[in-house]
Coordinates of C-alpha atoms and ligand atoms in Angstrom, one line a residue:
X931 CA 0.0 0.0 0.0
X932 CA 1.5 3.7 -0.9
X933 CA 1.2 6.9 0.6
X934 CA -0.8 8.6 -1.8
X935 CA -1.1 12.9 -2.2
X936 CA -4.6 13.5 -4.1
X937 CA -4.8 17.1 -5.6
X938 CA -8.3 18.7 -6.8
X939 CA -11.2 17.3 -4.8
X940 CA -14.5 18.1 -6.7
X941 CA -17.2 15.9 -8.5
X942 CA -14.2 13.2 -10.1
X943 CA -11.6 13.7 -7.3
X944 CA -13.5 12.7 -4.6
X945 CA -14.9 9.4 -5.2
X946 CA -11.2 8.5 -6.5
X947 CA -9.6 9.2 -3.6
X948 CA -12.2 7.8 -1.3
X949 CA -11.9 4.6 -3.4
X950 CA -7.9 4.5 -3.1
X951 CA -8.3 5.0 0.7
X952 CA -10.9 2.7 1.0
X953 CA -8.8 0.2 -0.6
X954 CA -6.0 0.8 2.2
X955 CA -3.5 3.2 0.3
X956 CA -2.7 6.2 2.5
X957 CA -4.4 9.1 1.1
X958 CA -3.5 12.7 2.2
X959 CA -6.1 15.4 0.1
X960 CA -5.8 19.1 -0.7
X961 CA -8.3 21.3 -2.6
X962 CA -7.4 25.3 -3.1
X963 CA -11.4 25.4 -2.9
X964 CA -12.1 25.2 1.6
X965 CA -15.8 23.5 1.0
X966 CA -14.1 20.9 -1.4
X967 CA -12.0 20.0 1.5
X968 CA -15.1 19.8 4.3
X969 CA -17.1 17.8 1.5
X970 CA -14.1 15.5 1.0
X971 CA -13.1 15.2 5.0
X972 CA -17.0 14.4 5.4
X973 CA -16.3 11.6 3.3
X974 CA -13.6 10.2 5.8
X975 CA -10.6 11.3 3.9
X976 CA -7.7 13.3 5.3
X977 CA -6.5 16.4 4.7
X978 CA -3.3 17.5 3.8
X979 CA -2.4 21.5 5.1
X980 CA -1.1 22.7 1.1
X981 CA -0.6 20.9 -2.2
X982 CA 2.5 20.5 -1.4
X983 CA 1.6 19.2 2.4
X984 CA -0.2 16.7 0.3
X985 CA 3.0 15.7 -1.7
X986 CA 5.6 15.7 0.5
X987 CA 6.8 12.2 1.4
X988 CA 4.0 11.0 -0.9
X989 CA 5.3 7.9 -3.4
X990 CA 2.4 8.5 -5.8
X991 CA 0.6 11.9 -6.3
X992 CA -2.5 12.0 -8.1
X993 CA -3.9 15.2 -10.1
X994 CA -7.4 16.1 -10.8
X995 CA -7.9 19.2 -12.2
X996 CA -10.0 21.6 -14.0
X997 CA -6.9 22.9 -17.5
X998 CA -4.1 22.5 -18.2
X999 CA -2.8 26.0 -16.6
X1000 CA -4.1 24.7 -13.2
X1001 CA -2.9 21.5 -14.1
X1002 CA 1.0 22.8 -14.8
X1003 CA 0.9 25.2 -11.7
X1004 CA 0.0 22.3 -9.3
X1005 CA 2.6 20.4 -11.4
X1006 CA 5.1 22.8 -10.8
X1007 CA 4.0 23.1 -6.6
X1008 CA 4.3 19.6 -6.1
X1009 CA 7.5 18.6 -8.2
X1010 CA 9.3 21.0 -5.6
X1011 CA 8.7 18.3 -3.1
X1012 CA 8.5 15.2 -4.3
X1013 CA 11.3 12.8 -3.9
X1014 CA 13.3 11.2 -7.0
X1015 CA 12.1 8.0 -8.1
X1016 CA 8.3 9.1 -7.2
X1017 CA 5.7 9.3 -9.4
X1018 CA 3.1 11.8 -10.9
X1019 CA 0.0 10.8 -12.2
X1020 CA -2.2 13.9 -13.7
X1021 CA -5.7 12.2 -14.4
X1022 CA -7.3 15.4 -15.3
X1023 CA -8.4 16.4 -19.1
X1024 CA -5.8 18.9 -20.2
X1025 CA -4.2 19.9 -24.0
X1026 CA -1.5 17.5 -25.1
X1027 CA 1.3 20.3 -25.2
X1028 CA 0.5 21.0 -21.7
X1029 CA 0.5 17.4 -20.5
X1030 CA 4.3 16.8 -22.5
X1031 CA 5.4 20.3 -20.7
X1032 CA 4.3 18.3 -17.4
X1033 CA 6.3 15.7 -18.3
X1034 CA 9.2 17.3 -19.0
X1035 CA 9.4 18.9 -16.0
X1036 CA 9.1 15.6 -13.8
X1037 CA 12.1 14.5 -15.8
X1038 CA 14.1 17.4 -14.8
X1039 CA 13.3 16.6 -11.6
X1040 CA 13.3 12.5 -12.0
X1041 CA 10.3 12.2 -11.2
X1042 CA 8.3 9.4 -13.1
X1043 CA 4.9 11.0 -14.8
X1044 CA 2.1 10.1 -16.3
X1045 CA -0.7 11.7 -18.1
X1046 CA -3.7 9.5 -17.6
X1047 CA -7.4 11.4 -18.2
X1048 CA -10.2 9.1 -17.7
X1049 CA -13.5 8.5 -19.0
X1050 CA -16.8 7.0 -17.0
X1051 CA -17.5 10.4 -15.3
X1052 CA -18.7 10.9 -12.0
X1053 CA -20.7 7.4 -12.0
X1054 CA -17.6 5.5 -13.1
X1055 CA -15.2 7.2 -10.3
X1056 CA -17.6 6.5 -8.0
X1057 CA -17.9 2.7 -8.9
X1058 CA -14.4 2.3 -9.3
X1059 CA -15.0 1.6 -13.2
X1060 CA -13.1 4.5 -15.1
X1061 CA -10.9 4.1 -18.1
X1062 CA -7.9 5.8 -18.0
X1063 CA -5.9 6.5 -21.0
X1064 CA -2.1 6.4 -20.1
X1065 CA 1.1 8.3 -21.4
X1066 CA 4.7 7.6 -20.0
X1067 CA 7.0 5.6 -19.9
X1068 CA 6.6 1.8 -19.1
X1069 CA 8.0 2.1 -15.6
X1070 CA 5.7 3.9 -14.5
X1071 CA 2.6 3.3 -16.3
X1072 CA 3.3 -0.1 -13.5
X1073 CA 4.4 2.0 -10.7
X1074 CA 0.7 3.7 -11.1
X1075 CA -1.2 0.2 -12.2
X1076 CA -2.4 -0.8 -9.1
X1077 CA -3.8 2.9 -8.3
X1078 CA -6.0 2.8 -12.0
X1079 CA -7.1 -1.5 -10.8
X1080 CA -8.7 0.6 -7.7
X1081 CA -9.9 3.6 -9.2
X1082 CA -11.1 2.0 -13.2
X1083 CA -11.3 -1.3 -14.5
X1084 CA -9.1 -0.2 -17.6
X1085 CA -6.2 1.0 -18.4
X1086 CA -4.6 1.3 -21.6
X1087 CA -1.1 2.0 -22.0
X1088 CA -1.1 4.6 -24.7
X1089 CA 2.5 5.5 -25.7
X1090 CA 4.6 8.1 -24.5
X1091 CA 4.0 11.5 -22.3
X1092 CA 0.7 13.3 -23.8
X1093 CA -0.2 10.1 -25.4
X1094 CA -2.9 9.3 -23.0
X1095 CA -4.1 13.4 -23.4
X1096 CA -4.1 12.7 -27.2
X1097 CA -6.3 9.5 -27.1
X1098 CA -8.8 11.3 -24.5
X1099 CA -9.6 14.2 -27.1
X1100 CA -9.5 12.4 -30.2
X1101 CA -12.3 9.7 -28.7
X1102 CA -14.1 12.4 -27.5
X1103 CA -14.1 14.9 -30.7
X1104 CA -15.4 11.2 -32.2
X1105 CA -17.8 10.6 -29.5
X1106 CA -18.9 14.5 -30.1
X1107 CA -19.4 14.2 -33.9
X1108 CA -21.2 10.6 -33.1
X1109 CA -23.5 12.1 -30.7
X1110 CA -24.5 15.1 -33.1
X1111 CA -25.2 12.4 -36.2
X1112 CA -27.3 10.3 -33.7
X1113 CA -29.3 13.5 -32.8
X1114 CA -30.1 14.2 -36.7
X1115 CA -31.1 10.4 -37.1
X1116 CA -33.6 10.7 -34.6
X1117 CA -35.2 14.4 -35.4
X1118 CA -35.5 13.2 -39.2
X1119 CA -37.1 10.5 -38.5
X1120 CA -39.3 12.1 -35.9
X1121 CA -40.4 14.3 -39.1
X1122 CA -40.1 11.7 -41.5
X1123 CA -43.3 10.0 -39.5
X1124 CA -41.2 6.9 -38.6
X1125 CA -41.0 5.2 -34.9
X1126 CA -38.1 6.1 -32.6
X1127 CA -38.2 2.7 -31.4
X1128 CA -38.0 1.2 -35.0
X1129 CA -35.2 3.3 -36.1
X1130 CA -33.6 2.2 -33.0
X1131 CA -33.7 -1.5 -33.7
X1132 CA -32.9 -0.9 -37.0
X1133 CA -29.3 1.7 -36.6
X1134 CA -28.4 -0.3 -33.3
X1135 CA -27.7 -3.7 -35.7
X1136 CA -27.3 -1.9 -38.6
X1137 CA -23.9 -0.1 -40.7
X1138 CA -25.2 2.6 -38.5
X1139 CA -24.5 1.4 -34.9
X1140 CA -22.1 3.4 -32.4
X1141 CA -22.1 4.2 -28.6
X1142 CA -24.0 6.7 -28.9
X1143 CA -26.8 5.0 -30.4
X1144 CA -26.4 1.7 -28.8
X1145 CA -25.7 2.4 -25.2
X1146 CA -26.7 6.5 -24.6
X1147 CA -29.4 6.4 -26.8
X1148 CA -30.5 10.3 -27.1
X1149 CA -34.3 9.8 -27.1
X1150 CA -36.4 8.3 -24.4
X1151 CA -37.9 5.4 -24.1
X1152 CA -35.8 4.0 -26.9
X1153 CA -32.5 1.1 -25.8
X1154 CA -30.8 1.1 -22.8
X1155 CA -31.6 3.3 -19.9
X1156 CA -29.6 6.6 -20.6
X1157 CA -29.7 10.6 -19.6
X1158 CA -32.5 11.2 -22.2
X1159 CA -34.5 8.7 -19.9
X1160 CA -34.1 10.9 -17.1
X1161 CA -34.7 14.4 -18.7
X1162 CA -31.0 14.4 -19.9
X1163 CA -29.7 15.3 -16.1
X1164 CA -25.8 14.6 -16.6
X1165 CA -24.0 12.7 -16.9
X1166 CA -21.6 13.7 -19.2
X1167 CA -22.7 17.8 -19.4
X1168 CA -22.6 19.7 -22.6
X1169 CA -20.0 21.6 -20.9
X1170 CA -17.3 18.7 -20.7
X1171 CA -18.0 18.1 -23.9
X1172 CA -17.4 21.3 -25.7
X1173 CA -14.2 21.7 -23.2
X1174 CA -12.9 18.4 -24.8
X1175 CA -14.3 19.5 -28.6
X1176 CA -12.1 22.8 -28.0
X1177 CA -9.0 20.7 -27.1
X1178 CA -9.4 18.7 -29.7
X1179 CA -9.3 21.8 -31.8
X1180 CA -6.4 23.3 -30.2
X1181 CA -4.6 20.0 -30.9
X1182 CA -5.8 20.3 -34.9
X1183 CA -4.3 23.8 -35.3
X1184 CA -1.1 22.7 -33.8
X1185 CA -0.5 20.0 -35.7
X1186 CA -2.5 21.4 -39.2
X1187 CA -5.0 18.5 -39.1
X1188 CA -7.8 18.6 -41.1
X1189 CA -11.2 18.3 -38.2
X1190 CA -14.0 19.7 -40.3
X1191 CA -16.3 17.4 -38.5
X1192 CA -14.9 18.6 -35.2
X1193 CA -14.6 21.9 -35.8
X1194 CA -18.4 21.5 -36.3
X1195 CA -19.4 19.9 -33.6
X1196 CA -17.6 22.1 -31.1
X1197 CA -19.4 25.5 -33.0
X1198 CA -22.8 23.1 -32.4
X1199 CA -21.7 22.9 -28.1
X1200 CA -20.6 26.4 -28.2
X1201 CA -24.4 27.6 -29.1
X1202 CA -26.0 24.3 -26.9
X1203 CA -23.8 25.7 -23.8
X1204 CA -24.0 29.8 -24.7
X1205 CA -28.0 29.1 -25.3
X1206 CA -27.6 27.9 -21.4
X1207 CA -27.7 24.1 -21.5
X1208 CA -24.5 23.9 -20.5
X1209 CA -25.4 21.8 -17.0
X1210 CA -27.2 19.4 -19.5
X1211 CA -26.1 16.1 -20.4
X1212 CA -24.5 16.2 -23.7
X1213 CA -27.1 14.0 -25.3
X1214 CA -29.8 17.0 -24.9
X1215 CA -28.3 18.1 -28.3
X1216 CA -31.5 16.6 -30.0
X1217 CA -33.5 19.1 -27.7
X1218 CA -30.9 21.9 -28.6
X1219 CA -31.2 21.1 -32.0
X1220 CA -34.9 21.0 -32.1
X1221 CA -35.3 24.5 -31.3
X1222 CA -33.2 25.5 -33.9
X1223 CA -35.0 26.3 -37.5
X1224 CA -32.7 24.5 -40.6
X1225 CA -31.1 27.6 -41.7
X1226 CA -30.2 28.7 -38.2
X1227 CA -28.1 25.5 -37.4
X1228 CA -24.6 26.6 -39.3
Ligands
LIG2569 P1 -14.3 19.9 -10.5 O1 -14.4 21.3 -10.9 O2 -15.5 19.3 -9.8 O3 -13.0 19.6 -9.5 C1 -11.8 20.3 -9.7 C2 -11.3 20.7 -8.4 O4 -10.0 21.2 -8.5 C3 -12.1 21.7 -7.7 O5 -12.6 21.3 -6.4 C4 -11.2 22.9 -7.5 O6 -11.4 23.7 -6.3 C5 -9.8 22.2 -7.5 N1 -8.7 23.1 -7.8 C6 -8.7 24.1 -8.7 N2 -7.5 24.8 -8.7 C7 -6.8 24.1 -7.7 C8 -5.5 24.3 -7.2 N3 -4.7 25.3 -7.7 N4 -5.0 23.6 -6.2 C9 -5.8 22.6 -5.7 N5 -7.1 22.3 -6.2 C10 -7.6 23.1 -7.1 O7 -14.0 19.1 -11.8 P2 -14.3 17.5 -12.0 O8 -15.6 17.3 -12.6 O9 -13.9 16.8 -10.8 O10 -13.2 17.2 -13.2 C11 -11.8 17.1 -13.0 C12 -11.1 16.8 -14.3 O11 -11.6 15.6 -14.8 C13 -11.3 17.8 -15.4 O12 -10.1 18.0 -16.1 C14 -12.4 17.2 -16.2 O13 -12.4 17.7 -17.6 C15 -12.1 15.8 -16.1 N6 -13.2 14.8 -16.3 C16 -14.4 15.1 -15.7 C17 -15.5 14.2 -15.9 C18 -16.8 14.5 -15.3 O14 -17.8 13.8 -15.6 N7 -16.9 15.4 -14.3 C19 -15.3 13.1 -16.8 C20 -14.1 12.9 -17.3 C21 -13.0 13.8 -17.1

């Protein structure tokens, strides 16, 4: 069992570190925010005095933060005191550059690091289910193993620092694009006259099939049970999703990839979180895009 620093105690962080501690690890916490901390100490964990109190003499520190900026600050804090040999693990969704910068500085300090967002929001930190997409090198992506078998029931080693950053947006720019085509599907068939229910059975075995059809179906009533089913409350909110759309098209412009598609879909979240629906789960695109007339959706 390790003696564990956990940084950035809101809706993900918590549940993480509550699992790791309920598992036996040794888990010191520290939120900048003082009602994080009381919500997390109400939850039996302990509390560290700074983000550095949390790191210090910590093997493994874990990060969970809101950017990238926040993200390389913290970085920066707790590097200063952790010993050679330790490890970083920054689990919050930041831009690849970022994450390599990160990286780069634990080297300078020999400290292993690893950039390892997540996916299976709040329900999946709480279960102890999330996937975590890992970047770093081998050494430490099994250093930080065990932590990701208590907090997710995946891990995928990625490749090298930013690797895991780089995975996370380019799944979610797909899942953003997906989630916008399955919204269309549904509206035209609504106008074409033809069954929700029948279009479902039809796309979810059909050339047509994806996640966001099959498993988060965006009308309800229709597949699995899902956020449309429960007046698309997040879940995943619109506003995660155009943060992730908007580092996916941060990482396009820096490397001159063509996202015409993604560039799209993140102009679509803009207006869906600007019109106020940003609390609302990211399938509530189909209502979003109901109130819109045709010429008005660009
Ligand atoms: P959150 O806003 O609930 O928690 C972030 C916490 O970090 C806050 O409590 C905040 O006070 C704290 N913080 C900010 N600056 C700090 C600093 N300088 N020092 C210490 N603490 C600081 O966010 P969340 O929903 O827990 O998400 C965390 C990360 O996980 C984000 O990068 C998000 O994109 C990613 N993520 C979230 C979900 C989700 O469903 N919520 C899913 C996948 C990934």
């Amino acid at each position: 069992m390790a003696k564990i620093g956990f940084i950035g105690l809101g809706n993900m962080g918590v549940p993480m570190a509550r699992n790791l501690s309920t598992a036996g690890h040794e888990v010191y916490g520290y939120d900048v925010a003082p009602q994080a901390r009381d919500a997390a100490a109400e939850e039996g964990l302990t509390i560290a005095d700074s983000n550095s109190g949390a790191a210090e003499s910590a093997e493994i520190v874990v990060l969970m933060l809101p950017n990238g900026t926040i993200a390389d600050t913290v970085a920066n804090e707790v590097l200063a005191v952790m010993a050679q040999g330790s490890l970083l693990i920054d689990c919050s969704t930041i831009d690849v550059a970022t994450a390599r910068k990160i990286h780069q500085s634990a080297d300078e300090k020999t400290v292993m690091c690893l950039d390892a967002p997540v996916s299976g929001g709040v329900g999946g930190a709480d279960a102890g289910s999330l996937t975590f997409m890992v970047g770093g090198a081998q050494a430490a992506f099994e250093k930080g193993a065990p932590l990701f078998d208590v907090m997710g029931s995946k891990a995928v080693h990625c490749g090298d620092g930013g690797d895991g950053q780089a995975a996370k947006i380019c799944n979610n720019m797909l899942l953003g694009i997906s989630m916008i085509g399955a919204c269309e599907a549904f509206s035209l068939a609504d106008k074409l006259g033809l069954s929700k229910s029948a279009l479902f059975d039809v796309v979810s075995t059909s050339s047509g099939s994806c996640w966001s059809v099959n498993t988060y179906c965006p009308v309800p009533g229709v597949g699995p049970q899902s956020p449309a089913d429960n007046d698309y409350k997040a879940g995943f909110a619109a506003a995660l999703m155009l943060k992730d759309l908007s580092l996916s098209q941060e990482a396009a412009g820096d490397t001159s990839a063509a996202t015409p598609l993604g560039q799209h879909a993140t102009e679509l979240y803009s207006a869906m979180v600007d019109a106020g629906n940003g609390g609302t789960d990211f399938s509530g695109m189909i209502r979003y895009l109901e109130t819109q007339t045709p010429n008005a959706v660009t």
